[in-house]
Amino acid sequence: MAMMRLRREDPRVVGSFRLHRRLGAGGMGVVYLGSDRRGQRVALKVIRPDLAEDREFRSRFAREVSAARRIRGGCTARLVAADLEADRPWFATQYVPGPSLHDKVNEEGPLPAAHVASVGSALAEGLLAVHEAGVVHRDLKPSNILLSPKGPRIIDFGIAWATGASTLTHVGTAVGSPGFLAPEQVRGAAVTPATDVFALGATLAYASTADSPFGHGSSEVMLYRVVHEEPQLLGVPDALAPLLHACLAKDPEDRPTTLQLSLRLKEIAAREAHGQGAAGVAQGPGSPHSPHSPHSPHGHASDGRPVGRRADAYADQHTERRSGAGTPPRGAAAPRASSPRSGPSGTGSSSRTAGRNTPARAPAPRRGGQRPPARTVRTSPNGRRPGGPDRLRLMRQRLTVFVVVTLLVALGIAAAQGCQGPSRGLGVPTAPTAPGAPRAAEAEPQGGL
């Protein structure tokens, strides 16, 4: 908040507070920076002389100060002291360091959506405490919101009014600020907590666009637009536009409650903050720029596998790790993967395909009779290398099995024939006889005559 030197007409001491600087001036009086004997700094507002002479104003001001004492919450400037019987009534609130929301936006431009939602959520919580105390602020606007290091603070409850009070102008002084007044305030109807919700919606729209949602112009023009025209929210982030439009509804019944507004803004603030902090938050799995997109510029498929030309290098690297080879032998052909579906160990379908379609070349033996480790691993269905000494060894084994089986079969046949021999004279063959000739046993009967 900008500070100015005290003028000649300004008091130097008010109550128990010593005044140091001017903080600003408004429709009700001048605000000073002061301090007490303990060094506590306060923002002290002294009421204008013409208003101080009005008894009705003094009575209303006393009720407002009494209601302000009941406000409890960290989002408001706490009331420290007040003197309602002084020649010029005054009240002092806790001094809040930091620029106003108006000055912040005026100097740096519109705030990001996450920042606007975060500030709005804190302000809605502050208004909730104000409304629970039975008070309506009635003049919530960017210049009455200070951005302190501990969060936003609502100040200037000088024209706050108890719930249900009228907002008619008093002694020629307009109560509130055009562009941030609710339609019911302009019509002179009773104010409610929904009145502050309208003002908060207009304030957050200003923070998002650096402009009032009802434009610029004279007070009459601005008040007419508030009552009869829709707010202009062009430039408000999409995440905030629907909620702010609801806050600026003409009918107070159509606006969200302070509690609903606080919860909704807190959700938006969390989502927007996460979206800005995470890399590529708007990039889903199918986004062209997503690192897991099938068309990712990094050359990876949606499941993390490489695609395109990177698939070949991926297969080569993983195949080398699987084989455990240092340097490839001379004459060994470099592997060429036919499919990117190579397993983590590098011995997937691409390796088997390469083993079937590519002829194997036996590596040259090193000194000492040891084979150099192969650069590539080409496997056969039984898990062994299909060529070289392994193939010769396999042929020898098959030949040995064939010979053994043949000998066993021959011995079996011979044994079967030998078992049939004793039925014919103990295996001694007899001489064949002519057809029709009697056998010897029949021609010569035994036993003589």
XYZ file of C-alpha atoms in Angstrom:
449
model
C 0.000 0.000 0.000
C 1.389 3.379 -1.002
C 2.234 5.751 1.819
C 2.217 9.530 1.759
C 3.486 12.108 4.151
C 1.115 13.689 6.614
C -0.426 16.927 5.534
C -0.603 20.065 7.625
C -4.275 19.510 8.446
C -3.780 15.873 9.427
C -3.729 14.995 13.156
C -0.532 13.650 14.664
C -2.087 11.668 17.499
C -5.475 9.929 17.617
C -6.416 8.225 20.852
C -3.398 6.254 22.028
C -1.955 5.951 18.519
C 0.702 8.111 16.928
C 0.163 8.694 13.200
C 3.084 8.366 10.769
C 1.832 8.289 7.196
C -1.267 8.633 5.053
C -2.434 5.346 3.551
C -5.339 6.740 1.548
C -8.671 8.529 1.601
C -12.187 7.366 0.813
C -15.807 8.412 0.922
C -15.968 8.093 4.698
C -12.640 9.565 5.758
C -8.864 9.309 5.719
C -6.800 6.214 6.591
C -3.500 6.644 8.428
C -0.641 4.384 9.407
C -0.228 4.542 13.167
C 1.360 2.676 16.051
C 0.730 2.245 19.753
C 3.210 2.429 22.615
C 4.222 -1.221 22.095
C 5.035 -0.557 18.459
C 2.033 -2.418 17.056
C 1.128 -0.894 13.698
C -2.477 -0.183 12.814
C -4.519 1.237 9.967
C -6.592 3.991 11.563
C -9.540 5.583 9.797
C -10.870 8.966 10.907
C -14.427 9.805 9.809
C -15.056 12.946 7.762
C -16.229 15.990 9.753
C -19.513 16.350 7.848
C -20.475 12.724 8.527
C -19.415 13.024 12.155
C -22.052 15.720 12.685
C -24.866 13.424 11.557
C -26.442 11.606 14.496
C -28.009 8.910 12.343
C -24.647 8.143 10.806
C -23.054 7.940 14.266
C -25.729 5.500 15.393
C -25.265 3.303 12.337
C -21.487 3.506 12.613
C -21.680 2.334 16.243
C -23.701 -0.724 15.221
C -21.224 -1.547 12.469
C -18.225 -1.316 14.789
C -19.984 -3.518 17.320
C -20.661 -6.114 14.619
C -17.068 -5.898 13.344
C -15.793 -6.824 16.803
C -17.540 -10.179 16.457
C -15.755 -11.128 13.244
C -13.311 -13.967 13.745
C -11.175 -15.181 10.877
C -7.684 -15.002 9.475
C -8.786 -13.414 6.190
C -9.867 -10.090 7.657
C -8.028 -7.242 9.307
C -8.828 -7.542 13.011
C -10.458 -4.551 14.713
C -8.047 -3.238 17.361
C -9.723 -0.157 18.838
C -12.410 2.444 18.140
C -13.824 5.634 19.624
C -17.414 6.318 18.660
C -17.884 9.344 20.923
C -14.944 11.416 19.668
C -15.514 14.645 17.755
C -14.454 12.713 14.702
C -15.179 9.003 15.290
C -12.386 6.649 14.363
C -11.523 2.974 14.386
C -8.211 1.133 14.036
C -7.621 -2.263 12.484
C -4.573 -4.462 12.246
C -2.126 -3.143 9.638
C -1.654 -5.543 6.729
C 1.570 -5.143 4.696
C 1.388 -5.780 0.995
C -0.131 -4.279 -2.155
C -3.812 -4.208 -2.854
C -5.246 -6.521 -5.475
C -5.994 -3.454 -7.590
C -2.379 -2.290 -7.529
C -1.066 -5.800 -8.154
C -3.154 -6.255 -11.296
C -2.588 -2.683 -12.438
C 1.191 -3.125 -12.282
C 1.635 -6.759 -13.376
C -1.471 -7.515 -15.422
C -4.067 -10.302 -15.041
C -3.270 -13.078 -12.600
C -3.091 -16.762 -13.639
C -6.201 -18.877 -13.139
C -4.610 -20.865 -10.298
C -3.689 -17.662 -8.434
C -7.122 -16.118 -8.945
C -8.860 -19.265 -7.681
C -6.533 -19.467 -4.673
C -7.144 -15.828 -3.710
C -10.878 -16.241 -4.289
C -11.042 -19.332 -2.089
C -9.350 -17.505 0.805
C -11.592 -14.479 0.368
C -14.705 -16.654 0.333
C -13.603 -18.219 3.618
C -13.103 -14.732 5.050
C -16.561 -13.652 3.918
C -18.001 -16.774 5.497
C -16.631 -15.639 8.864
C -17.968 -12.135 8.253
C -21.437 -13.402 7.416
C -21.496 -15.749 10.403
C -20.963 -12.655 12.556
C -24.087 -11.131 11.022
C -22.205 -8.553 8.937
C -22.251 -7.800 5.208
C -19.217 -5.938 3.862
C -21.132 -4.152 1.068
C -17.996 -2.670 -0.542
C -15.820 -5.599 -1.509
C -13.587 -4.548 -4.407
C -9.949 -4.961 -5.546
C -8.722 -1.927 -3.592
C -10.158 -3.351 -0.350
C -8.216 -6.604 -0.671
C -4.590 -6.646 0.450
C -2.203 -9.384 -0.684
C -0.133 -9.978 2.419
C 2.666 -12.574 2.702
C 0.250 -14.698 4.763
C -2.555 -14.513 2.216
C -5.242 -12.059 1.108
C -6.935 -9.876 3.716
C -10.254 -8.037 3.526
C -10.089 -4.482 4.850
C -12.261 -1.383 5.174
C -15.392 -2.444 6.989
C -16.247 1.222 7.379
C -19.549 0.922 5.516
C -20.300 -2.637 6.541
C -23.890 -3.091 7.579
C -25.823 -5.630 9.554
C -27.696 -8.265 7.563
C -30.965 -6.939 6.150
C -30.055 -3.245 6.262
C -30.811 -0.851 3.420
C -28.164 0.435 1.021
C -29.738 3.759 0.126
C -27.275 6.586 -0.173
C -26.926 8.675 2.903
C -26.426 12.445 3.070
C -25.568 12.498 -0.612
C -22.783 9.944 -0.354
C -22.980 6.878 -2.569
C -22.399 3.704 -0.598
C -20.234 1.251 -2.541
C -18.291 1.340 -5.809
C -19.965 1.276 -9.261
C -19.089 -1.880 -11.163
C -18.838 -3.929 -7.972
C -22.218 -3.131 -6.420
C -24.888 -5.821 -6.606
C -28.169 -5.044 -8.426
C -30.115 -5.117 -5.150
C -27.819 -2.415 -3.770
C -28.502 -0.214 -6.775
C -32.284 -0.731 -6.414
C -32.147 0.019 -2.693
C -33.247 -3.451 -1.604
C -32.020 -5.253 1.498
C -28.479 -6.551 1.416
C -27.666 -10.191 2.169
C -24.535 -12.364 2.074
C -25.350 -12.870 -1.611
C -24.515 -9.173 -2.079
C -20.896 -9.846 -1.145
C -20.869 -12.923 -3.415
C -21.740 -10.660 -6.360
C -18.951 -8.257 -5.434
C -16.465 -11.122 -5.054
C -17.388 -12.433 -8.510
C -16.785 -8.993 -10.038
C -13.490 -8.709 -8.124
C -12.210 -12.076 -9.361
C -13.251 -11.172 -12.907
C -11.136 -8.032 -12.582
C -8.188 -10.082 -11.301
C -8.507 -12.376 -14.345
C -8.853 -9.670 -17.011
C -7.553 -6.429 -15.426
C -10.931 -4.888 -16.242
C -14.359 -4.574 -14.706
C -16.963 -7.036 -16.038
C -19.269 -4.051 -16.657
C -16.752 -1.889 -18.497
C -16.049 1.772 -17.859
C -18.060 4.961 -17.813
C -19.867 7.296 -15.499
C -21.443 6.054 -12.305
C -24.916 6.174 -13.862
C -23.837 4.132 -16.871
C -22.066 1.559 -14.696
C -25.037 1.182 -12.358
C -27.402 0.742 -15.324
C -25.228 -2.038 -16.739
C -25.108 -3.788 -13.382
C -28.891 -3.921 -13.230
C -29.847 -4.503 -16.876
C -26.893 -5.953 -18.800
C -24.975 -9.201 -18.613
C -21.357 -9.110 -17.433
C -18.584 -9.309 -20.006
C -16.325 -12.212 -19.058
C -14.277 -12.342 -22.240
C -10.737 -13.254 -21.215
C -11.713 -15.032 -18.005
C -10.158 -18.546 -17.941
C -12.550 -21.331 -18.867
C -12.084 -22.952 -15.459
C -13.456 -19.841 -13.723
C -15.934 -18.378 -16.205
C -19.018 -20.531 -15.327
C -18.588 -19.975 -11.587
C -18.059 -16.219 -11.927
C -21.070 -15.962 -14.205
C -23.157 -17.607 -11.489
C -21.814 -15.170 -8.891
C -22.883 -12.228 -11.089
C -26.477 -13.407 -11.470
C -29.034 -10.607 -11.196
C -31.210 -12.540 -8.757
C -29.496 -13.154 -5.393
C -31.206 -16.544 -5.162
C -29.372 -17.710 -8.291
C -25.917 -17.062 -6.827
C -23.906 -19.720 -4.989
C -23.613 -19.456 -1.239
C -20.372 -18.315 0.341
C -19.596 -21.861 1.482
C -20.290 -23.340 -1.961
C -18.137 -20.666 -3.555
C -15.250 -21.365 -1.176
C -15.291 -25.123 -1.796
C -15.609 -24.767 -5.563
C -12.780 -22.240 -5.812
C -10.572 -24.461 -3.683
C -11.133 -27.351 -6.108
C -10.354 -25.152 -9.102
C -7.207 -23.798 -7.442
C -5.917 -27.300 -6.720
C -6.646 -28.541 -10.242
C -5.154 -25.505 -11.958
C -2.042 -25.557 -9.751
C -1.502 -29.233 -10.532
C -2.013 -28.600 -14.223
C 0.632 -25.877 -14.313
C 3.165 -27.832 -12.229
C 2.977 -31.141 -14.109
C 4.722 -31.362 -17.465
C 2.257 -31.961 -20.256
C -0.762 -32.162 -17.967
C -3.092 -31.605 -20.911
C -1.432 -34.403 -22.840
C -3.285 -37.672 -22.513
C -1.978 -41.083 -23.545
C -3.213 -40.455 -27.077
C -1.923 -36.924 -27.457
C 0.474 -36.379 -30.375
C 3.013 -34.827 -28.023
C 2.590 -37.255 -25.155
C 5.703 -39.298 -24.307
C 3.509 -42.419 -24.346
C 1.711 -41.674 -27.585
C 1.864 -44.162 -30.491
C 3.103 -41.253 -32.606
C 5.424 -39.871 -30.006
C 8.415 -37.934 -31.371
C 10.531 -39.888 -28.910
C 9.841 -43.097 -30.827
C 7.973 -45.094 -28.193
C 4.616 -46.811 -28.337
C 1.817 -46.354 -25.842
C 3.029 -49.318 -23.771
C 6.611 -48.039 -23.609
C 8.024 -50.173 -26.445
C 10.112 -48.469 -29.157
C 8.606 -48.097 -32.606
C 9.994 -47.357 -36.018
C 13.746 -47.194 -36.542
C 14.355 -47.147 -32.803
C 13.007 -50.702 -32.579
C 16.079 -52.064 -34.399
C 18.543 -50.366 -32.088
C 16.442 -51.436 -29.099
C 16.567 -55.106 -30.209
C 20.318 -54.963 -30.881
C 21.114 -53.495 -27.488
C 18.957 -55.961 -25.580
C 20.282 -58.925 -27.599
C 23.867 -57.960 -26.767
C 23.026 -57.743 -23.084
C 21.420 -61.207 -23.186
C 24.366 -62.924 -24.873
C 26.930 -61.388 -22.474
C 29.432 -60.951 -25.296
C 32.252 -58.459 -25.187
C 33.298 -57.983 -28.832
C 31.634 -59.863 -31.703
C 33.669 -62.604 -33.468
C 34.944 -61.994 -36.915
C 32.513 -62.983 -39.565
C 29.523 -62.980 -37.236
C 26.524 -61.258 -38.773
C 24.872 -58.426 -36.863
C 21.325 -59.255 -35.771
C 18.387 -57.656 -37.481
C 15.112 -57.665 -35.572
C 12.067 -58.379 -37.702
C 9.610 -57.182 -35.063
C 9.757 -54.651 -32.236
C 8.203 -57.195 -29.869
C 11.456 -58.095 -28.241
C 11.198 -59.182 -24.629
C 13.137 -57.573 -21.840
C 15.878 -60.195 -22.119
C 16.328 -59.761 -25.850
C 15.398 -63.358 -26.809
C 11.873 -62.713 -27.993
C 10.191 -63.486 -31.284
C 12.582 -61.259 -33.224
C 15.576 -63.362 -32.114
C 13.855 -66.654 -32.974
C 12.844 -65.332 -36.369
C 16.386 -64.239 -37.062
C 17.656 -67.684 -36.027
C 15.370 -69.497 -38.453
C 15.818 -67.270 -41.457
C 19.520 -66.399 -41.181
C 22.134 -69.131 -41.917
C 24.532 -69.700 -39.067
C 28.266 -69.384 -39.553
C 30.542 -71.310 -37.224
C 32.915 -68.980 -35.392
C 36.632 -69.451 -35.732
C 38.183 -71.160 -32.696
C 40.579 -69.215 -30.519
C 43.862 -70.392 -29.147
C 43.445 -73.050 -26.507
C 40.471 -74.678 -28.216
C 37.880 -72.330 -26.713
C 35.129 -70.904 -28.820
C 34.712 -67.157 -28.677
C 31.371 -66.080 -27.273
C 28.842 -65.366 -29.969
C 27.619 -61.863 -30.506
C 24.108 -63.033 -31.231
C 22.034 -65.820 -29.788
C 20.120 -67.809 -32.389
C 18.162 -70.553 -30.772
C 16.454 -73.617 -32.158
C 13.180 -74.969 -30.772
C 15.046 -77.215 -28.320
C 17.130 -74.285 -27.016
C 20.482 -75.261 -28.691
C 22.426 -73.672 -31.504
C 21.326 -75.225 -34.818
C 24.777 -75.354 -36.487
C 28.463 -76.162 -35.890
C 29.742 -78.856 -33.468
C 26.373 -79.052 -31.781
C 24.843 -80.289 -34.996
C 27.574 -82.935 -35.490
C 27.157 -84.080 -31.935
C 23.432 -84.393 -32.466
C 23.986 -86.490 -35.623
C 26.370 -88.810 -33.787
C 23.867 -89.314 -31.021
C 21.131 -90.116 -33.478
C 23.387 -92.578 -35.367
C 24.354 -94.329 -32.142
C 20.750 -94.678 -31.122
C 19.884 -96.068 -34.553
C 22.638 -98.694 -34.434
C 21.732 -99.781 -30.924
C 18.074 -100.099 -31.773
C 18.895 -102.112 -34.929
C 21.082 -104.562 -32.999
C 18.452 -105.029 -30.348
C 15.816 -105.799 -32.947
C 18.079 -108.358 -34.692
C 18.894 -110.110 -31.434
C 15.239 -110.281 -30.587
C 14.344 -111.944 -33.888
C 17.168 -114.471 -33.520
C 16.104 -115.388 -30.005
C 12.545 -115.954 -31.171
C 13.613 -118.406 -33.898
C 15.860 -120.337 -31.508
C 12.964 -121.000 -29.138
C 11.080 -122.982 -31.861
C 14.005 -125.467 -32.641
C 13.614 -128.322 -29.864
C 10.195 -129.424 -31.161
C 12.008 -130.939 -34.164
C 14.498 -133.341 -32.646
C 16.374 -131.067 -30.361
C 17.079 -128.696 -33.083
C 18.818 -131.334 -35.487
C 17.372 -131.098 -38.963
C 16.374 -134.348 -40.773
C 17.011 -135.232 -44.388
C 14.086 -134.551 -46.650
C 12.255 -137.600 -48.133
C 10.724 -138.070 -51.482
C 7.079 -137.450 -51.833
C 4.991 -140.586 -51.262
C 7.835 -142.552 -49.623
C 7.078 -143.977 -46.189
C 8.934 -142.596 -43.268
C 11.583 -144.811 -41.653
C 9.554 -145.303 -38.540
C 6.603 -146.523 -40.549
C 8.582 -148.831 -42.951
C 10.432 -150.673 -40.226
C 8.220 -151.539 -37.321
C 10.082 -151.920 -34.071
C 10.076 -155.046 -31.954
C 10.911 -157.868 -34.672
C 8.349 -160.212 -35.857
